[in-house]
Coordinates of N, CA, C and O and ligand atoms in Angstrom, one line a residue:
M1 N -0.5 30.9 52.3 CA -0.4 31.4 53.6 C 0.5 32.7 53.6 O 0.1 33.7 54.2
E2 N 1.6 32.6 52.9 CA 2.5 33.7 52.8 C 1.8 34.9 52.0 O 1.9 36.0 52.5
E3 N 1.2 34.5 50.9 CA 0.5 35.5 50.1 C -0.6 36.2 51.0 O -0.8 37.5 50.9
R4 N -1.3 35.4 51.7 CA -2.4 36.0 52.5 C -1.9 37.0 53.6 O -2.5 38.0 53.8
M5 N -0.7 36.6 54.2 CA -0.2 37.5 55.2 C 0.2 38.8 54.5 O 0.0 39.9 55.1
I6 N 0.9 38.7 53.4 CA 1.3 39.9 52.7 C 0.1 40.8 52.3 O 0.1 42.0 52.5
Q7 N -0.9 40.1 51.8 CA -2.1 40.9 51.5 C -2.8 41.6 52.7 O -3.2 42.7 52.6
T8 N -2.8 40.8 53.8 CA -3.4 41.4 55.0 C -2.6 42.7 55.4 O -3.2 43.7 55.8
L9 N -1.3 42.6 55.4 CA -0.5 43.7 55.7 C -0.8 44.9 54.8 O -0.9 46.0 55.2
E10 N -0.8 44.6 53.5 CA -1.0 45.7 52.5 C -2.4 46.3 52.7 O -2.5 47.5 52.6
Q11 N -3.4 45.5 52.9 CA -4.7 46.0 53.1 C -4.8 46.9 54.3 O -5.6 47.8 54.3
A12 N -4.0 46.6 55.3 CA -4.0 47.4 56.5 C -3.2 48.6 56.3 O -3.0 49.4 57.3
G13 N -2.6 48.8 55.2 CA -1.8 50.0 54.9 C -0.4 50.0 55.2 O 0.3 51.0 55.4
H14 N 0.2 48.7 55.4 CA 1.6 48.6 55.7 C 2.4 48.2 54.5 O 1.9 47.4 53.7
R15 N 3.6 48.8 54.3 CA 4.4 48.4 53.2 C 5.1 47.0 53.5 O 5.6 46.9 54.7
V16 N 5.1 46.2 52.6 CA 5.9 44.9 52.8 C 7.2 45.1 52.2 O 7.5 44.8 51.0
T17 N 8.2 45.4 53.1 CA 9.5 45.6 52.7 C 10.2 44.3 52.6 O 9.7 43.3 53.0
E18 N 11.4 44.3 52.0 CA 12.2 43.1 51.9 C 12.4 42.4 53.3 O 12.1 41.2 53.4
P19 N 12.8 43.1 54.3 CA 13.0 42.4 55.6 C 11.7 41.8 56.1 O 11.6 40.7 56.6
R20 N 10.6 42.5 55.9 CA 9.3 42.0 56.3 C 8.9 40.8 55.6 O 8.3 39.8 56.1
S21 N 9.2 40.8 54.3 CA 8.8 39.6 53.5 C 9.7 38.4 53.9 O 9.2 37.3 53.9
Q22 N 10.9 38.6 54.3 CA 11.8 37.5 54.8 C 11.2 37.0 56.1 O 11.2 35.8 56.3
L23 N 10.8 37.9 56.9 CA 10.3 37.5 58.2 C 9.0 36.7 58.0 O 8.8 35.6 58.7
I24 N 8.1 37.1 57.1 CA 6.9 36.4 56.9 C 7.2 35.0 56.4 O 6.6 34.0 56.9
K25 N 8.2 34.8 55.5 CA 8.6 33.5 55.0 C 9.0 32.6 56.2 O 8.6 31.5 56.3
A26 N 9.8 33.2 57.1 CA 10.3 32.4 58.2 C 9.2 32.1 59.2 O 9.2 31.0 59.8
V27 N 8.3 33.0 59.4 CA 7.1 32.7 60.3 C 6.2 31.6 59.7 O 5.9 30.7 60.4
V28 N 6.0 31.7 58.4 CA 5.1 30.6 57.7 C 5.8 29.3 57.8 O 5.1 28.3 58.0
A29 N 7.1 29.2 57.8 CA 7.8 28.0 57.9 C 7.7 27.3 59.2 O 8.0 26.1 59.4
Q30 N 7.3 28.0 60.2 CA 7.1 27.4 61.6 C 5.8 26.5 61.6 O 5.7 25.8 62.6
K31 N 5.0 26.7 60.6 CA 3.7 25.9 60.5 C 2.9 26.0 61.9 O 2.8 27.1 62.4
E32 N 2.5 24.9 62.4 CA 1.7 25.0 63.6 C 2.5 24.8 64.9 O 1.9 24.5 65.9
R33 N 3.8 25.1 64.8 CA 4.6 25.0 66.0 C 4.9 26.4 66.6 O 5.1 27.3 65.9
P34 N 4.8 26.4 67.9 CA 5.1 27.7 68.5 C 6.6 28.1 68.4 O 7.5 27.2 68.2
F35 N 6.9 29.4 68.3 CA 8.2 29.9 68.2 C 8.4 31.1 69.0 O 7.4 31.8 69.3
T36 N 9.6 31.5 69.3 CA 9.8 32.7 70.0 C 10.4 33.8 69.1 O 11.0 33.4 68.1
G37 N 10.2 35.0 69.4 CA 10.8 36.1 68.7 C 12.3 36.0 68.6 O 12.9 36.3 67.6
E38 N 12.8 35.6 69.8 CA 14.3 35.5 69.9 C 14.8 34.4 68.9 O 15.8 34.7 68.2
A39 N 14.2 33.3 68.8 CA 14.6 32.2 67.9 C 14.5 32.7 66.5 O 15.4 32.4 65.6
L40 N 13.5 33.4 66.2 CA 13.3 33.9 64.8 C 14.4 35.0 64.5 O 14.9 35.0 63.4
Y41 N 14.7 35.8 65.5 CA 15.7 36.8 65.3 C 17.1 36.1 65.0 O 17.8 36.5 64.1
E42 N 17.4 35.0 65.8 CA 18.6 34.3 65.5 C 18.7 33.8 64.1 O 19.7 33.8 63.5
E43 N 17.5 33.3 63.6 CA 17.5 32.8 62.3 C 17.6 33.8 61.2 O 18.2 33.6 60.1
L44 N 17.2 35.1 61.5 CA 17.1 36.1 60.5 C 18.2 37.1 60.5 O 18.4 37.9 59.6
K45 N 19.0 37.1 61.6 CA 20.0 38.1 61.7 C 21.1 38.0 60.7 O 21.7 39.0 60.3
E46 N 21.4 36.8 60.2 CA 22.3 36.5 59.2 C 21.9 37.3 57.9 O 22.7 37.8 57.2
A47 N 20.6 37.4 57.7 CA 20.0 38.0 56.5 C 20.0 39.5 56.7 O 19.5 40.3 55.9
G48 N 20.5 40.0 57.9 CA 20.6 41.4 58.1 C 19.4 42.1 58.9 O 19.3 43.3 58.9
L49 N 18.5 41.2 59.4 CA 17.3 41.8 60.1 C 17.7 42.2 61.5 O 18.3 41.4 62.2
G50 N 17.3 43.3 62.0 CA 17.6 43.7 63.3 C 16.6 43.2 64.3 O 15.4 42.9 63.9
R51 N 16.9 43.1 65.6 CA 16.0 42.7 66.6 C 14.7 43.5 66.6 O 13.6 42.9 66.7
A52 N 14.9 44.8 66.6 CA 13.7 45.7 66.7 C 12.7 45.4 65.5 O 11.5 45.3 65.7
T53 N 13.3 45.2 64.3 CA 12.4 44.9 63.2 C 11.7 43.6 63.4 O 10.5 43.5 63.1
V54 N 12.4 42.6 63.8 CA 11.8 41.3 64.0 C 10.6 41.4 65.0 O 9.5 41.0 64.8
F55 N 10.9 42.0 66.2 CA 9.9 42.1 67.2 C 8.7 43.0 66.9 O 7.6 42.7 67.2
R56 N 9.1 44.1 66.2 CA 8.0 45.1 65.8 C 7.1 44.4 64.8 O 5.9 44.6 64.8
T57 N 7.7 43.7 63.8 CA 6.8 43.1 62.8 C 6.0 41.9 63.4 O 4.9 41.8 63.0
L58 N 6.6 41.2 64.3 CA 5.8 40.1 65.0 C 4.6 40.7 65.7 O 3.5 40.2 65.6
K59 N 4.8 41.8 66.4 CA 3.7 42.5 67.1 C 2.6 43.0 66.1 O 1.4 42.8 66.3
L60 N 3.1 43.5 64.9 CA 2.2 43.9 63.9 C 1.3 42.7 63.4 O 0.1 42.8 63.3
L61 N 2.0 41.6 63.1 CA 1.3 40.4 62.6 C 0.3 40.0 63.7 O -0.8 39.5 63.3
Q62 N 0.7 40.1 64.9 CA -0.2 39.7 66.0 C -1.5 40.6 66.0 O -2.6 40.2 66.1
D63 N -1.2 41.9 65.9 CA -2.3 42.9 65.9 C -3.3 42.6 64.8 O -4.5 42.9 64.9
L64 N -2.8 42.1 63.7 CA -3.6 41.9 62.5 C -4.3 40.5 62.6 O -5.0 40.1 61.7
G65 N -4.0 39.8 63.7 CA -4.7 38.5 63.8 C -4.0 37.3 63.1 O -4.6 36.2 63.1
L66 N -2.8 37.6 62.6 CA -2.1 36.5 61.8 C -1.3 35.6 62.7 O -1.0 34.5 62.4
L67 N -0.9 36.2 63.9 CA -0.2 35.4 64.9 C -1.0 35.5 66.2 O -1.6 36.5 66.4
S68 N -0.8 34.6 67.1 CA -1.3 34.9 68.4 C -0.2 34.5 69.4 O 0.7 33.7 69.1
R69 N -0.3 35.0 70.6 CA 0.6 34.7 71.7 C 0.2 33.4 72.3 O -0.9 33.0 72.4
L70 N 1.2 32.7 72.8 CA 1.0 31.4 73.5 C 1.7 31.4 74.8 O 2.8 31.9 74.9
H71 N 1.0 31.0 75.8 CA 1.6 31.0 77.2 C 2.0 29.6 77.5 O 1.1 28.7 77.7
L72 N 3.2 29.3 77.5 CA 3.7 28.0 77.8 C 4.4 28.0 79.1 O 4.8 29.0 79.6
P73 N 4.6 26.8 79.7 CA 5.2 26.7 81.0 C 6.6 27.4 81.0 O 7.0 28.0 82.0
E74 N 7.3 27.3 79.9 CA 8.7 27.9 79.9 C 8.6 29.4 79.6 O 9.7 30.0 79.4
G75 N 7.5 30.0 79.4 CA 7.4 31.4 79.2 C 6.3 31.9 78.3 O 5.7 31.1 77.6
C76 N 6.1 33.2 78.3 CA 4.9 33.7 77.5 C 5.4 34.4 76.2 O 4.6 35.1 75.6
Q77 N 6.6 34.2 75.9 CA 7.1 34.9 74.7 C 6.9 34.2 73.4 O 7.5 34.5 72.4
H78 N 6.1 33.1 73.4 CA 5.9 32.4 72.2 C 4.8 32.9 71.3 O 3.8 33.5 71.8
Y79 N 5.0 32.7 70.0 CA 4.0 33.0 69.0 C 3.6 31.8 68.3 O 4.3 30.8 68.2
I80 N 2.4 31.8 67.7 CA 1.9 30.7 66.9 C 1.2 31.3 65.7 O 0.5 32.3 65.9
V81 N 1.4 30.8 64.5 CA 0.7 31.3 63.3 C -0.8 30.9 63.5 O -1.1 29.7 63.7
S82 N -1.7 31.8 63.3 CA -3.1 31.5 63.3 C -3.5 30.8 62.0 O -3.1 31.3 60.9
P83 N -4.2 29.7 62.1 CA -4.6 29.1 60.9 C -5.6 30.0 60.2 O -6.3 30.8 60.8
P84 N -5.7 29.9 58.8 CA -6.5 30.9 58.1 C -7.9 31.0 58.6 O -8.4 32.1 58.6
E85 N -8.5 29.9 59.0 CA -9.9 30.0 59.4 C -10.0 30.7 60.8 O -11.1 31.0 61.2
H86 N -8.9 30.9 61.4 CA -9.0 31.6 62.7 C -8.3 33.0 62.7 O -8.0 33.5 63.8
Q87 N -8.2 33.5 61.5 CA -7.5 34.9 61.4 C -8.6 35.9 61.4 O -8.5 37.0 60.8
D88 N -9.7 35.7 62.2 CA -10.8 36.6 62.2 C -10.8 37.5 63.4 O -11.7 38.3 63.7
G89 N -9.7 37.4 64.2 CA -9.6 38.3 65.4 C -10.4 37.9 66.5 O -10.4 38.5 67.6
K90 N -11.2 36.8 66.4 CA -12.0 36.3 67.5 C -11.1 35.4 68.3 O -10.1 35.0 67.9
H91 N -11.6 35.2 69.6 CA -10.8 34.3 70.4 C -11.1 32.9 70.1 O -12.2 32.5 69.7
H92 N -10.0 32.1 70.2 CA -10.2 30.6 70.0 C -9.5 29.9 71.1 O -8.3 30.1 71.3
D93 N -10.2 29.0 71.8 CA -9.5 28.3 72.9 C -8.7 27.2 72.3 O -9.1 26.6 71.2
R94 N -7.6 26.9 72.9 CA -6.6 26.0 72.3 C -6.2 24.9 73.2 O -6.3 25.0 74.4
I95 N -5.7 23.9 72.6 CA -5.0 22.8 73.4 C -3.6 22.6 72.8 O -3.5 22.5 71.5
I96 N -2.6 22.6 73.6 CA -1.2 22.6 73.2 C -0.5 21.4 73.6 O -0.6 21.0 74.8
C97 N 0.2 20.7 72.7 CA 1.0 19.5 73.1 C 2.3 20.0 73.8 O 3.1 20.7 73.1
R98 N 2.5 19.6 75.0 CA 3.7 20.1 75.7 C 5.0 19.4 75.2 O 6.1 19.8 75.5
V99 N 4.8 18.3 74.4 CA 5.9 17.5 73.9 C 6.4 18.1 72.6 O 7.6 18.6 72.5
C100 N 5.5 18.2 71.6 CA 5.9 18.7 70.3 C 5.5 20.1 70.0 O 5.9 20.7 69.0
G101 N 4.6 20.6 70.8 CA 4.2 22.0 70.6 C 3.1 22.2 69.6 O 2.6 23.3 69.4
R102 N 2.5 21.1 69.1 CA 1.4 21.3 68.1 C 0.2 21.9 68.9 O -0.1 21.6 70.0
V103 N -0.5 22.8 68.1 CA -1.6 23.4 68.7 C -2.9 23.0 68.0 O -2.9 23.0 66.8
A104 N -3.9 22.6 68.7 CA -5.2 22.4 68.1 C -6.2 23.4 68.7 O -6.0 23.9 69.8
Y105 N -7.2 23.7 67.9 CA -8.2 24.7 68.3 C -9.5 24.0 68.6 O -10.0 23.1 67.9
L106 N -10.2 24.5 69.7 CA -11.5 24.0 70.0 C -12.5 24.6 69.1 O -12.4 25.8 68.8
D107 N -13.4 23.8 68.6 CA -14.5 24.3 67.7 C -15.3 25.4 68.4 O -15.7 26.4 67.8
E108 N -15.7 25.0 69.6 CA -16.6 25.9 70.3 C -16.0 26.3 71.7 O -15.3 25.5 72.3
C109 N -16.3 27.5 72.1 CA -15.8 27.9 73.4 C -16.6 27.1 74.5 O -17.8 27.2 74.5
P110 N -15.8 26.4 75.3 CA -16.5 25.6 76.4 C -17.0 26.4 77.6 O -17.5 25.9 78.5
M111 N -16.7 27.7 77.5 CA -16.8 28.6 78.7 C -18.1 29.3 78.8 O -18.4 30.0 79.8
S112 N -18.9 29.3 77.8 CA -20.1 30.3 77.8 C -21.0 30.2 79.0 O -21.3 31.2 79.6
E113 N -21.3 29.0 79.4 CA -22.1 28.8 80.6 C -21.4 29.3 81.9 O -22.0 30.0 82.7
V114 N -20.1 28.9 82.0 CA -19.3 29.3 83.1 C -19.2 30.8 83.2 O -19.3 31.4 84.3
I115 N -19.0 31.5 82.1 CA -18.9 32.9 82.0 C -20.2 33.6 82.5 O -20.2 34.5 83.3
A116 N -21.3 33.0 82.1 CA -22.6 33.6 82.5 C -22.7 33.5 84.0 O -23.2 34.4 84.7
D117 N -22.3 32.3 84.6 CA -22.3 32.2 86.1 C -21.4 33.2 86.7 O -21.7 33.8 87.8
I118 N -20.2 33.3 86.2 CA -19.2 34.3 86.8 C -19.7 35.7 86.7 O -19.6 36.4 87.7
A119 N -20.4 36.1 85.6 CA -20.9 37.4 85.5 C -22.0 37.6 86.5 O -22.0 38.7 87.2
K120 N -22.8 36.6 86.7 CA -23.9 36.7 87.6 C -23.4 36.9 89.0 O -23.8 37.8 89.8
A121 N -22.4 36.0 89.4 CA -21.9 36.0 90.8 C -21.1 37.3 91.1 O -21.2 37.7 92.2
S122 N -20.4 37.8 90.1 CA -19.5 38.9 90.4 C -20.1 40.2 90.1 O -19.7 41.3 90.5
G123 N -21.2 40.2 89.2 CA -21.8 41.5 88.8 C -20.9 42.2 87.7 O -21.3 43.2 87.2
Y124 N -19.9 41.5 87.2 CA -19.1 42.0 86.2 C -19.7 41.7 84.8 O -20.3 40.7 84.7
K125 N -19.4 42.5 83.8 CA -19.7 42.1 82.5 C -18.4 41.5 82.0 O -17.4 42.2 81.8
V126 N -18.4 40.2 81.7 CA -17.2 39.5 81.3 C -17.0 39.8 79.8 O -17.9 39.5 79.0
E127 N -15.9 40.3 79.4 CA -15.7 40.6 77.9 C -14.8 39.6 77.2 O -15.0 39.4 76.0
T128 N -13.8 39.1 77.9 CA -12.9 38.2 77.1 C -12.3 37.2 78.1 O -12.4 37.4 79.3
H129 N -11.6 36.2 77.6 CA -10.9 35.3 78.4 C -9.9 34.6 77.6 O -10.0 34.6 76.3
H130 N -8.9 34.0 78.2 CA -7.9 33.2 77.4 C -7.9 31.9 78.1 O -7.7 31.7 79.3
L131 N -8.1 30.9 77.3 CA -8.1 29.5 77.8 C -7.2 28.6 76.9 O -7.5 28.4 75.7
D132 N -6.2 28.2 77.5 CA -5.3 27.3 76.8 C -5.1 26.0 77.6 O -4.8 26.1 78.8
F133 N -5.4 24.9 77.0 CA -5.2 23.6 77.7 C -3.8 23.1 77.3 O -3.4 23.3 76.2
L134 N -3.1 22.5 78.2 CA -1.8 21.9 77.9 C -1.9 20.4 78.1 O -2.4 20.0 79.1
G135 N -1.4 19.7 77.2 CA -1.4 18.2 77.3 C -0.5 17.5 76.4 O 0.6 18.1 76.0
V136 N -0.8 16.3 76.0 CA 0.1 15.6 75.1 C -0.8 15.1 73.9 O -1.9 14.6 74.1
C137 N -0.4 15.4 72.7 CA -1.2 15.1 71.5 C -1.2 13.6 71.2 O -0.4 12.9 71.8
S138 N -2.1 13.2 70.3 CA -2.2 11.7 70.1 C -1.0 11.1 69.5 O -0.6 10.0 69.9
D139 N -0.3 11.8 68.6 CA 0.9 11.3 68.0 C 2.0 11.1 69.1 O 2.7 10.1 69.1
C140 N 2.2 12.1 70.0 CA 3.2 12.0 71.0 C 2.8 10.9 72.0 O 3.7 10.2 72.5
L141 N 1.5 10.7 72.3 CA 1.1 9.7 73.2 C 1.4 8.3 72.6 O 2.0 7.4 73.2
A142 N 1.1 8.2 71.3 CA 1.4 6.9 70.6 C 2.9 6.6 70.6 O 3.3 5.4 70.9
S143 N 3.7 7.6 70.3 CA 5.2 7.3 70.3 C 5.7 7.0 71.7 O 6.7 6.3 71.8
S144 N 5.1 7.6 72.7 CA 5.7 7.3 74.0 C 5.2 5.9 74.5 O 5.9 5.3 75.3
D145 N 4.1 5.4 73.9 CA 3.7 4.0 74.3 C 4.6 3.0 73.7 O 4.9 2.0 74.3
E146 N 5.1 3.3 72.5 CA 6.0 2.4 71.8 C 7.4 2.2 72.5 O 8.0 1.2 72.5
N147 N 7.8 3.3 73.2 CA 9.1 3.3 73.8 C 9.1 2.5 75.1 O 8.1 2.4 75.8
Ligands
ZN201 ZN1 2.7 16.2 70.4
ZN202 ZN1 -13.3 30.6 75.0

């Protein structure tokens, strides 16, 4: 995952400096859990990374499709690492566990028919949408049953 991110950056013509490579390591360590730029900065500032570097690099990784933004009830500043099969820059609808933050991806966009209806009714050409479901994952459901 780390290698792939570095490769993607280099192929896009960006230098992978030491701070960037540290940030990538920290990002990959988040696995499929959402994180904020602020939390990542807190983690990396000891290593000498500035806030601007952290946020600029996150934005860059997002632009390259390696991260995406997540809109959670507590705010929109979260990022999530895109799984390798979803680093194609296409949109993927998601379902997020509000307890543990795990993100699952829908195989298919459930919106295509709805979008056709919306386009017809409004006369707009619909180009994109963001669809995130919020819920509780099966693991969290199971552990809350036990309690
Ligand atoms: Zn969960
Ligand atoms: Zn969709």
